[in-house]
Amino acid sequence: MNYFEIKKNFLEFFEKRGHKIIPSSSLIPQNDPSVLLTTAGMQQFKEYFLRKKIPEQDFGTQRVTSCQKCFRTTDIEEVGDERHLTFFEMLGNFSFGPVKSDDPSDFSTGGYFKRASIYWAFEFLTQHMDLKIDYVTYFGGDSEIPEDLESFNILKELNLPIKSSGREDNFWGPTGNEGPCGPTVEFYINGLEVWNLVFNEYYKYPDGSLKKLEFPGVDTGMGYERLLMVLEKKENVFETSAFDTIYKILKPFIPQEYINFKRDQRIILDHLRAIVFLISDGVLPSNILRGYVLRRILRRLFLKLKQLNVPKKSYNILIQKTCEFYSKSWPEVENYKKVIEVFEEELDKFNLILERGIRLFNKNIDDFKNKEKRARKAFDLFSTYGFPLELTKELLKSNDILWEKEDEDEFLKLFEEHKKISKKLFDDEVE
Ligand code: SER
């Protein structure tokens, strides 16, 4: 089984157990203004958890399953290591209350809860995927929310090592500033958190207060690329069947002297895929909100392609092949011409900024090595030449220069002062 087959296997496993397979929603959230981009499988179902929408009416069942397109901006800086991605796919199964039966051998269409969720996750991983689970974790309780003893007792039946932790690791949600949330059970394989089972028992309000939900629900999420990593016994997500086809296309374009620059190559792979999915879902580069997220990803991609001297003639081939490969699973990314159009337009705009920024960085490298001057220099590049801080950070990293917390603080201070001055100038003009 490979990238295309394993997700099908997952969805069919749950389909057999009374779930309706629901297509992924767009990366642009349709009914959740509190978040810029879709970050979790449960987002398109938020109203079903609250019973503002009735799953039985819309789906003919209280159980659904999906493979959701997700994008997490929080992980941008981590991309390039073994497992972090911006765009990723998330497999999930969901139950919207009220609970009708929590028996894992009940394959009907009623709502279920902790027992069925935990047993099915265990069955899927160990019997269907033949994986060995290292350990599981559950919510150990804190001053506000009691320990999840129900999950603990179910987990004991599975004879797995059990660990507990607090709000930080074993409590999930909400997305944005309010919504369903609850304690979690997490399955770990080869040291990786692979599957997160969220038991939505609470509603969190913007002021942080919690209310018990009338009907508890289930929201599970398994990062697809991580599952592939453990199944295909790979050291990192980029070697799995989710990426290896594109990696094989990229590799011949990487000049020999950069062949060991793995982190940069992984960033190229991640960002290439991310822009294909963002643009195909209708995001366009701009200076605000999700348009800015795309601009940032595009610019970092340009920088990496340039740093590794990847020939320009390969850009369109890379985009076309990326679209072709993923469109077998996601027909919406078929239109590579559209992606190329946005890519080229943005590249033209950025080339000027980029070339000037890199030239100035190299010319002033001694100042960047100097702790006293570093933040000010980075700020000058940004404010005078439009060169984004994240790219300066990339250049620093490539030159083994640390960007420390003091540098960040100093930069932010300069930025705030700059904002005040520009505002004043603007106000003066208005008057
Ligand atoms: N919402 C949870 C997550 O994103 C489980 O699906 O991890």
Short mmCIF file of C-alpha atoms and ligand atoms in Angstrom, two decimals:
data_model
loop_
_atom_site.label_atom_id
_atom_site.label_comp_id
_atom_site.label_asym_id
_atom_site.label_seq_id
_atom_site.Cartn_x
_atom_site.Cartn_y
_atom_site.Cartn_z
CA MET A 1 0.00 0.00 0.00
CA ASN A 2 1.20 3.52 -0.74
CA TYR A 3 0.16 7.18 -0.43
CA PHE A 4 -2.99 6.64 -2.48
CA GLU A 5 -4.12 3.36 -0.95
CA ILE A 6 -3.55 3.77 2.77
CA LYS A 7 -5.95 6.67 3.19
CA LYS A 8 -8.58 4.76 1.25
CA ASN A 9 -8.06 1.86 3.62
CA PHE A 10 -8.57 4.16 6.61
CA LEU A 11 -11.77 5.69 5.24
CA GLU A 12 -13.18 2.26 4.36
CA PHE A 13 -12.36 0.93 7.83
CA PHE A 14 -14.63 3.58 9.31
CA GLU A 15 -17.20 3.36 6.53
CA LYS A 16 -17.70 -0.28 7.51
CA ARG A 17 -18.32 0.95 11.04
CA GLY A 18 -21.27 3.17 10.14
CA HIS A 19 -19.35 6.32 9.13
CA LYS A 20 -20.11 8.40 6.09
CA ILE A 21 -17.04 9.47 4.11
CA ILE A 22 -17.13 13.27 3.84
CA PRO A 23 -14.88 15.13 1.38
CA SER A 24 -12.29 17.49 2.81
CA SER A 25 -13.38 21.10 3.14
CA SER A 26 -11.38 23.91 1.53
CA LEU A 27 -8.24 25.32 3.16
CA ILE A 28 -10.23 28.53 3.38
CA PRO A 29 -12.62 27.95 6.30
CA GLN A 30 -16.21 28.45 5.21
CA ASN A 31 -17.93 28.87 8.55
CA ASP A 32 -15.18 29.68 11.01
CA PRO A 33 -14.02 33.30 10.83
CA SER A 34 -11.86 32.84 13.92
CA VAL A 35 -9.10 31.08 11.95
CA LEU A 36 -7.26 32.05 8.77
CA LEU A 37 -6.86 28.58 7.35
CA THR A 38 -8.24 25.14 8.05
CA THR A 39 -6.04 23.58 10.71
CA ALA A 40 -8.02 20.49 11.71
CA GLY A 41 -10.49 17.93 10.44
CA MET A 42 -13.13 18.93 12.98
CA GLN A 43 -13.43 22.49 11.72
CA GLN A 44 -16.01 21.82 9.03
CA PHE A 45 -18.05 19.91 11.64
CA LYS A 46 -18.00 22.46 14.46
CA GLU A 47 -21.75 23.08 14.27
CA TYR A 48 -22.56 19.38 14.38
CA PHE A 49 -20.81 19.07 17.73
CA LEU A 50 -23.07 21.83 19.01
CA ARG A 51 -26.13 20.32 17.33
CA LYS A 52 -26.76 23.59 15.51
CA LYS A 53 -26.71 21.28 12.51
CA ILE A 54 -28.16 17.79 12.66
CA PRO A 55 -25.84 15.06 11.33
CA GLU A 56 -28.63 12.50 10.93
CA GLN A 57 -30.38 14.90 8.54
CA ASP A 58 -27.31 15.90 6.55
CA PHE A 59 -25.36 12.63 6.56
CA GLY A 60 -27.90 9.96 7.57
CA THR A 61 -25.57 9.01 10.45
CA GLN A 62 -23.95 10.49 13.56
CA ARG A 63 -20.59 9.10 12.41
CA VAL A 64 -18.37 10.61 9.75
CA THR A 65 -14.82 10.14 8.53
CA SER A 66 -12.58 12.29 6.34
CA CYS A 67 -9.15 13.05 5.01
CA GLN A 68 -8.82 16.79 5.55
CA LYS A 69 -6.46 19.29 3.93
CA CYS A 70 -4.83 21.26 6.75
CA PHE A 71 -2.38 24.12 7.00
CA ARG A 72 -0.63 25.13 10.22
CA THR A 73 1.27 28.40 10.25
CA THR A 74 2.54 27.64 13.76
CA ASP A 75 4.90 25.04 12.30
CA ILE A 76 6.50 27.17 9.56
CA GLU A 77 9.77 27.60 11.44
CA GLU A 78 10.03 23.88 12.19
CA VAL A 79 9.71 22.79 8.57
CA GLY A 80 12.93 21.19 7.41
CA ASP A 81 13.23 18.78 10.35
CA GLU A 82 12.03 15.17 10.13
CA ARG A 83 8.34 15.62 10.62
CA HIS A 84 6.97 19.16 10.55
CA LEU A 85 4.95 20.40 7.59
CA THR A 86 2.89 23.47 6.78
CA PHE A 87 0.34 21.76 4.56
CA PHE A 88 -0.58 18.23 5.58
CA GLU A 89 -3.40 15.74 5.36
CA MET A 90 -5.27 14.56 8.41
CA LEU A 91 -7.30 11.40 8.67
CA GLY A 92 -10.09 11.44 11.18
CA ASN A 93 -13.24 9.85 12.49
CA PHE A 94 -15.93 11.84 14.25
CA SER A 95 -19.00 11.17 16.30
CA PHE A 96 -21.61 13.79 17.11
CA GLY A 97 -23.68 13.17 20.23
CA PRO A 98 -25.95 12.02 21.76
CA VAL A 99 -24.11 8.76 22.46
CA LYS A 100 -26.21 5.76 21.38
CA SER A 101 -23.74 2.95 21.89
CA ASP A 102 -20.09 2.87 22.85
CA ASP A 103 -19.59 -0.75 21.92
CA PRO A 104 -16.80 -1.20 19.30
CA SER A 105 -18.65 -4.18 17.79
CA ASP A 106 -21.68 -1.97 17.07
CA PHE A 107 -21.36 -0.99 13.40
CA SER A 108 -24.62 1.01 13.29
CA THR A 109 -24.88 4.78 12.77
CA GLY A 110 -25.46 6.13 16.29
CA GLY A 111 -23.18 8.38 18.29
CA TYR A 112 -20.29 6.71 20.17
CA PHE A 113 -17.67 7.84 22.63
CA LYS A 114 -14.42 6.82 24.31
CA ARG A 115 -14.57 3.02 24.29
CA ALA A 116 -15.42 2.61 20.60
CA SER A 117 -12.93 5.34 19.56
CA ILE A 118 -10.05 3.88 21.53
CA TYR A 119 -10.73 0.28 20.47
CA TRP A 120 -11.05 1.19 16.78
CA ALA A 121 -7.84 3.24 16.82
CA PHE A 122 -6.06 0.31 18.46
CA GLU A 123 -7.55 -2.17 15.99
CA PHE A 124 -6.72 -0.05 12.96
CA LEU A 125 -3.10 0.54 13.98
CA THR A 126 -2.23 -2.92 15.27
CA GLN A 127 -4.34 -5.24 13.12
CA HIS A 128 -4.95 -3.36 9.88
CA MET A 129 -1.62 -1.55 9.70
CA ASP A 130 0.39 -4.13 11.66
CA LEU A 131 2.09 -1.45 13.74
CA LYS A 132 3.49 -1.71 17.23
CA ILE A 133 2.32 0.99 19.62
CA ASP A 134 5.00 2.27 22.04
CA TYR A 135 2.63 3.81 24.55
CA VAL A 136 -0.54 5.84 24.98
CA THR A 137 -1.21 9.03 26.91
CA TYR A 138 -4.33 10.40 28.56
CA PHE A 139 -5.40 13.53 30.43
CA GLY A 140 -4.24 13.41 34.05
CA GLY A 141 -6.44 16.26 35.31
CA ASP A 142 -5.75 19.70 36.74
CA SER A 143 -7.34 22.15 39.17
CA GLU A 144 -10.25 22.81 36.81
CA ILE A 145 -10.89 19.55 34.93
CA PRO A 146 -10.86 16.08 36.49
CA GLU A 147 -8.58 13.25 35.38
CA ASP A 148 -10.00 11.29 32.43
CA LEU A 149 -10.42 8.05 34.38
CA GLU A 150 -12.87 6.63 31.84
CA SER A 151 -10.17 6.64 29.15
CA PHE A 152 -7.57 5.37 31.59
CA ASN A 153 -9.71 2.35 32.47
CA ILE A 154 -10.35 1.53 28.80
CA LEU A 155 -6.65 1.90 27.97
CA LYS A 156 -5.75 -0.51 30.80
CA GLU A 157 -7.71 -3.23 28.99
CA LEU A 158 -5.38 -2.87 25.98
CA ASN A 159 -2.25 -3.75 27.98
CA LEU A 160 -0.23 -0.84 26.65
CA PRO A 161 2.18 1.35 28.61
CA ILE A 162 0.15 4.37 29.75
CA LYS A 163 1.42 7.85 30.55
CA SER A 164 -0.56 10.88 31.63
CA SER A 165 -0.08 14.57 31.21
CA GLY A 166 -1.87 17.88 31.67
CA ARG A 167 -3.58 20.57 29.66
CA GLU A 168 -0.49 21.28 27.56
CA ASP A 169 -0.33 17.84 25.90
CA ASN A 170 -3.53 15.96 26.59
CA PHE A 171 -6.24 18.51 26.11
CA TRP A 172 -7.13 19.79 22.64
CA GLY A 173 -8.94 22.77 21.23
CA PRO A 174 -10.70 24.87 20.46
CA THR A 175 -9.67 26.13 17.04
CA GLY A 176 -9.71 29.92 17.06
CA ASN A 177 -10.89 31.59 20.25
CA GLU A 178 -13.97 29.50 21.07
CA GLY A 179 -15.53 26.14 20.41
CA PRO A 180 -15.64 22.47 21.39
CA CYS A 181 -12.61 21.02 23.16
CA GLY A 182 -11.73 18.24 25.54
CA PRO A 183 -9.32 15.70 26.97
CA THR A 184 -7.32 13.52 24.58
CA VAL A 185 -5.84 10.08 24.24
CA GLU A 186 -2.75 9.92 22.06
CA PHE A 187 -1.10 6.93 20.42
CA TYR A 188 2.69 6.94 20.06
CA ILE A 189 4.67 4.84 17.59
CA ASN A 190 8.46 5.00 17.20
CA GLY A 191 8.44 7.98 19.54
CA LEU A 192 6.03 9.88 17.29
CA GLU A 193 2.58 11.06 18.27
CA VAL A 194 0.58 9.48 15.48
CA TRP A 195 -3.08 9.68 16.44
CA ASN A 196 -4.88 12.18 18.62
CA LEU A 197 -8.30 11.20 19.95
CA VAL A 198 -10.18 14.22 21.28
CA PHE A 199 -13.23 13.74 23.44
CA ASN A 200 -15.16 16.96 23.08
CA GLU A 201 -16.83 17.29 26.43
CA TYR A 202 -16.50 21.06 26.85
CA TYR A 203 -17.17 24.35 25.12
CA LYS A 204 -14.57 27.06 25.62
CA TYR A 205 -15.66 30.70 25.52
CA PRO A 206 -13.43 33.58 24.38
CA ASP A 207 -12.88 34.61 28.03
CA GLY A 208 -11.35 31.17 28.70
CA SER A 209 -14.25 29.77 30.71
CA LEU A 210 -15.47 26.22 30.07
CA LYS A 211 -18.98 24.82 29.93
CA LYS A 212 -19.84 21.12 29.76
CA LEU A 213 -21.33 20.30 26.33
CA GLU A 214 -24.83 18.88 26.34
CA PHE A 215 -23.74 15.99 24.10
CA PRO A 216 -20.14 14.83 24.07
CA GLY A 217 -18.51 14.16 20.71
CA VAL A 218 -15.45 12.48 19.25
CA ASP A 219 -12.88 14.18 17.01
CA THR A 220 -9.84 12.15 16.08
CA GLY A 221 -6.95 13.25 13.92
CA MET A 222 -4.01 11.29 12.52
CA GLY A 223 -1.36 13.19 10.57
CA TYR A 224 -1.28 11.22 7.34
CA GLU A 225 2.38 11.82 6.54
CA ARG A 226 3.35 10.65 10.03
CA LEU A 227 1.35 7.48 9.59
CA LEU A 228 3.17 6.89 6.29
CA MET A 229 6.48 7.51 8.03
CA VAL A 230 5.95 4.74 10.58
CA LEU A 231 4.34 2.40 8.06
CA GLU A 232 7.02 2.81 5.43
CA LYS A 233 9.75 2.80 8.10
CA LYS A 234 11.24 6.11 7.00
CA GLU A 235 13.37 8.48 9.04
CA ASN A 236 11.43 11.51 7.87
CA VAL A 237 8.17 12.45 6.16
CA PHE A 238 9.93 13.59 3.00
CA GLU A 239 11.10 10.07 2.21
CA THR A 240 7.59 8.62 2.38
CA SER A 241 5.39 7.93 -0.62
CA ALA A 242 3.69 11.29 0.03
CA PHE A 243 6.83 13.08 -1.18
CA ASP A 244 9.25 10.69 -2.84
CA THR A 245 7.87 11.14 -6.37
CA ILE A 246 8.36 14.91 -6.17
CA TYR A 247 11.70 14.48 -4.44
CA LYS A 248 12.91 12.35 -7.35
CA ILE A 249 11.93 15.12 -9.75
CA LEU A 250 13.65 17.80 -7.65
CA LYS A 251 16.89 15.94 -7.05
CA PRO A 252 18.44 16.11 -10.54
CA PHE A 253 17.98 19.89 -10.43
CA ILE A 254 20.00 20.25 -7.21
CA PRO A 255 23.64 21.08 -8.04
CA GLN A 256 26.14 18.60 -6.61
CA GLU A 257 27.56 21.05 -4.05
CA TYR A 258 24.12 21.39 -2.44
CA ILE A 259 23.13 17.74 -2.48
CA ASN A 260 23.60 17.44 1.29
CA PHE A 261 21.57 20.55 2.11
CA LYS A 262 18.69 18.39 3.28
CA ARG A 263 16.89 20.99 5.36
CA ASP A 264 16.66 23.40 2.44
CA GLN A 265 15.49 20.66 0.08
CA ARG A 266 12.78 19.64 2.52
CA ILE A 267 11.60 23.23 2.79
CA ILE A 268 11.37 23.34 -1.01
CA LEU A 269 9.30 20.15 -1.05
CA ASP A 270 6.97 21.29 1.71
CA HIS A 271 6.47 24.79 0.33
CA LEU A 272 6.00 23.60 -3.24
CA ARG A 273 3.16 21.39 -2.14
CA ALA A 274 1.76 24.08 0.15
CA ILE A 275 1.55 26.74 -2.57
CA VAL A 276 -0.07 24.26 -4.96
CA PHE A 277 -2.86 23.54 -2.46
CA LEU A 278 -3.30 27.12 -1.24
CA ILE A 279 -3.49 28.61 -4.73
CA SER A 280 -5.78 25.83 -5.94
CA ASP A 281 -8.17 26.59 -3.08
CA GLY A 282 -8.28 30.24 -4.15
CA VAL A 283 -5.73 31.96 -1.90
CA LEU A 284 -3.81 34.74 -3.65
CA PRO A 285 -0.66 36.49 -2.40
CA SER A 286 -1.21 39.76 -0.53
CA ASN A 287 0.04 41.64 2.48
CA ILE A 288 -2.72 40.59 4.82
CA LEU A 289 -4.24 37.50 6.40
CA ARG A 290 -4.04 34.24 4.43
CA GLY A 291 -2.73 36.07 1.39
CA TYR A 292 0.26 37.01 3.51
CA VAL A 293 0.73 33.41 4.62
CA LEU A 294 0.93 32.41 0.96
CA ARG A 295 3.27 35.31 0.15
CA ARG A 296 5.54 34.29 2.99
CA ILE A 297 5.64 30.66 1.83
CA LEU A 298 6.24 31.69 -1.78
CA ARG A 299 9.06 34.03 -0.81
CA ARG A 300 10.76 31.45 1.33
CA LEU A 301 10.44 28.98 -1.54
CA PHE A 302 12.04 31.48 -3.94
CA LEU A 303 14.86 32.06 -1.49
CA LYS A 304 15.58 28.35 -1.07
CA LEU A 305 15.48 27.71 -4.81
CA LYS A 306 17.93 30.54 -5.25
CA GLN A 307 20.20 29.55 -2.39
CA LEU A 308 20.53 26.04 -3.79
CA ASN A 309 20.98 27.36 -7.30
CA VAL A 310 18.07 25.35 -8.64
CA PRO A 311 17.84 26.36 -12.32
CA LYS A 312 14.94 28.62 -13.26
CA LYS A 313 13.96 26.33 -16.12
CA SER A 314 12.97 23.70 -13.56
CA TYR A 315 10.44 25.85 -11.70
CA ASN A 316 7.50 25.20 -14.01
CA ILE A 317 8.35 21.51 -14.31
CA LEU A 318 8.37 21.20 -10.51
CA ILE A 319 4.99 22.89 -10.19
CA GLN A 320 3.45 20.88 -13.00
CA LYS A 321 4.71 17.56 -11.63
CA THR A 322 3.58 18.42 -8.10
CA CYS A 323 0.10 19.21 -9.40
CA GLU A 324 0.01 16.05 -11.50
CA PHE A 325 1.02 13.80 -8.65
CA TYR A 326 -1.36 15.15 -6.01
CA SER A 327 -4.26 15.60 -8.43
CA LYS A 328 -4.63 11.81 -8.51
CA SER A 329 -5.86 12.17 -4.96
CA TRP A 330 -7.00 15.82 -5.04
CA PRO A 331 -8.55 16.74 -8.42
CA GLU A 332 -8.74 20.41 -7.40
CA VAL A 333 -4.95 20.82 -7.81
CA GLU A 334 -5.01 19.75 -11.44
CA ASN A 335 -4.78 23.27 -12.85
CA TYR A 336 -0.99 23.74 -12.77
CA LYS A 337 -1.21 26.68 -15.19
CA LYS A 338 -3.02 28.74 -12.60
CA VAL A 339 -0.36 27.93 -9.97
CA ILE A 340 2.45 28.80 -12.39
CA GLU A 341 0.77 32.10 -13.23
CA VAL A 342 0.56 33.17 -9.58
CA PHE A 343 4.08 31.85 -8.90
CA GLU A 344 5.65 33.78 -11.78
CA GLU A 345 3.88 37.01 -11.04
CA GLU A 346 4.98 36.90 -7.43
CA LEU A 347 8.51 35.87 -8.36
CA ASP A 348 8.93 38.90 -10.61
CA LYS A 349 7.85 41.19 -7.80
CA PHE A 350 10.11 39.54 -5.33
CA ASN A 351 13.24 39.15 -7.42
CA LEU A 352 14.16 42.77 -7.01
CA ILE A 353 13.71 42.72 -3.24
CA LEU A 354 15.48 39.40 -2.91
CA GLU A 355 18.57 40.18 -4.92
CA ARG A 356 19.07 43.52 -3.27
CA GLY A 357 18.49 42.03 0.21
CA ILE A 358 20.95 39.15 -0.23
CA ARG A 359 23.57 41.49 -1.68
CA LEU A 360 23.21 43.89 1.25
CA PHE A 361 23.26 41.03 3.75
CA ASN A 362 26.51 39.65 2.35
CA LYS A 363 28.09 43.08 2.17
CA ASN A 364 27.22 43.72 5.82
CA ILE A 365 27.82 40.22 7.13
CA ASP A 366 30.27 41.49 9.78
CA ASP A 367 27.55 43.70 11.21
CA PHE A 368 25.21 40.71 11.34
CA LYS A 369 27.83 38.75 13.26
CA ASN A 370 28.03 41.62 15.72
CA LYS A 371 25.49 41.19 18.50
CA GLU A 372 25.24 44.95 19.05
CA LYS A 373 24.28 45.67 15.47
CA ARG A 374 22.39 42.58 14.34
CA ALA A 375 18.79 43.56 15.11
CA ARG A 376 19.23 47.10 13.79
CA LYS A 377 20.73 45.79 10.54
CA ALA A 378 17.90 43.28 10.10
CA PHE A 379 15.43 46.05 10.74
CA ASP A 380 17.09 48.34 8.16
CA LEU A 381 16.83 45.57 5.57
CA PHE A 382 13.16 45.24 6.40
CA SER A 383 12.11 48.87 6.71
CA THR A 384 14.24 50.40 3.95
CA TYR A 385 14.42 47.55 1.45
CA GLY A 386 11.29 45.52 2.19
CA PHE A 387 13.35 42.41 2.94
CA PRO A 388 11.28 40.29 5.36
CA LEU A 389 12.73 39.32 8.73
CA GLU A 390 12.04 35.64 8.16
CA LEU A 391 14.37 35.70 5.17
CA THR A 392 17.07 37.49 7.12
CA LYS A 393 16.70 34.74 9.71
CA GLU A 394 17.15 32.15 6.96
CA LEU A 395 20.34 33.83 5.81
CA LEU A 396 21.61 34.01 9.39
CA LYS A 397 20.88 30.32 9.88
CA SER A 398 22.72 29.42 6.68
CA ASN A 399 25.72 31.39 7.96
CA ASP A 400 25.62 29.76 11.40
CA ILE A 401 24.73 33.05 13.08
CA LEU A 402 22.27 32.76 15.94
CA TRP A 403 19.22 35.00 16.06
CA GLU A 404 18.61 35.22 19.77
CA LYS A 405 15.67 36.30 21.85
CA GLU A 406 17.32 39.66 22.57
CA ASP A 407 17.64 40.24 18.81
CA GLU A 408 13.97 39.45 18.32
CA ASP A 409 12.97 41.79 21.18
CA GLU A 410 15.14 44.58 19.82
CA PHE A 411 13.72 44.09 16.32
CA LEU A 412 10.16 44.23 17.66
CA LYS A 413 10.96 47.38 19.60
CA LEU A 414 12.28 49.06 16.45
CA PHE A 415 9.25 47.82 14.56
CA GLU A 416 6.85 49.33 17.11
CA GLU A 417 8.67 52.68 17.00
CA HIS A 418 8.59 52.58 13.23
CA LYS A 419 4.84 51.90 13.25
CA LYS A 420 4.25 54.88 15.55
CA ILE A 421 6.27 57.16 13.30
CA SER A 422 4.51 56.00 10.13
CA LYS A 423 1.15 56.42 11.80
CA LYS A 424 2.09 59.91 12.88
CA LEU A 425 3.19 60.80 9.36
CA PHE A 426 -0.03 59.38 8.02
CA ASP A 427 -2.19 61.25 10.56
CA ASP A 428 -0.33 64.47 9.78
CA GLU A 429 -1.10 64.01 6.16
CA VAL A 430 -4.78 63.40 6.82
CA GLU A 431 -5.00 66.54 8.91
N1 SER B 1 -8.62 18.12 16.30
C1 SER B 1 -7.57 17.25 16.70
C2 SER B 1 -6.27 17.60 16.03
O1 SER B 1 -6.26 18.42 15.15
C3 SER B 1 -7.91 15.83 16.39
O2 SER B 1 -8.49 15.74 15.14
O3 SER B 1 -5.26 17.06 16.38
#
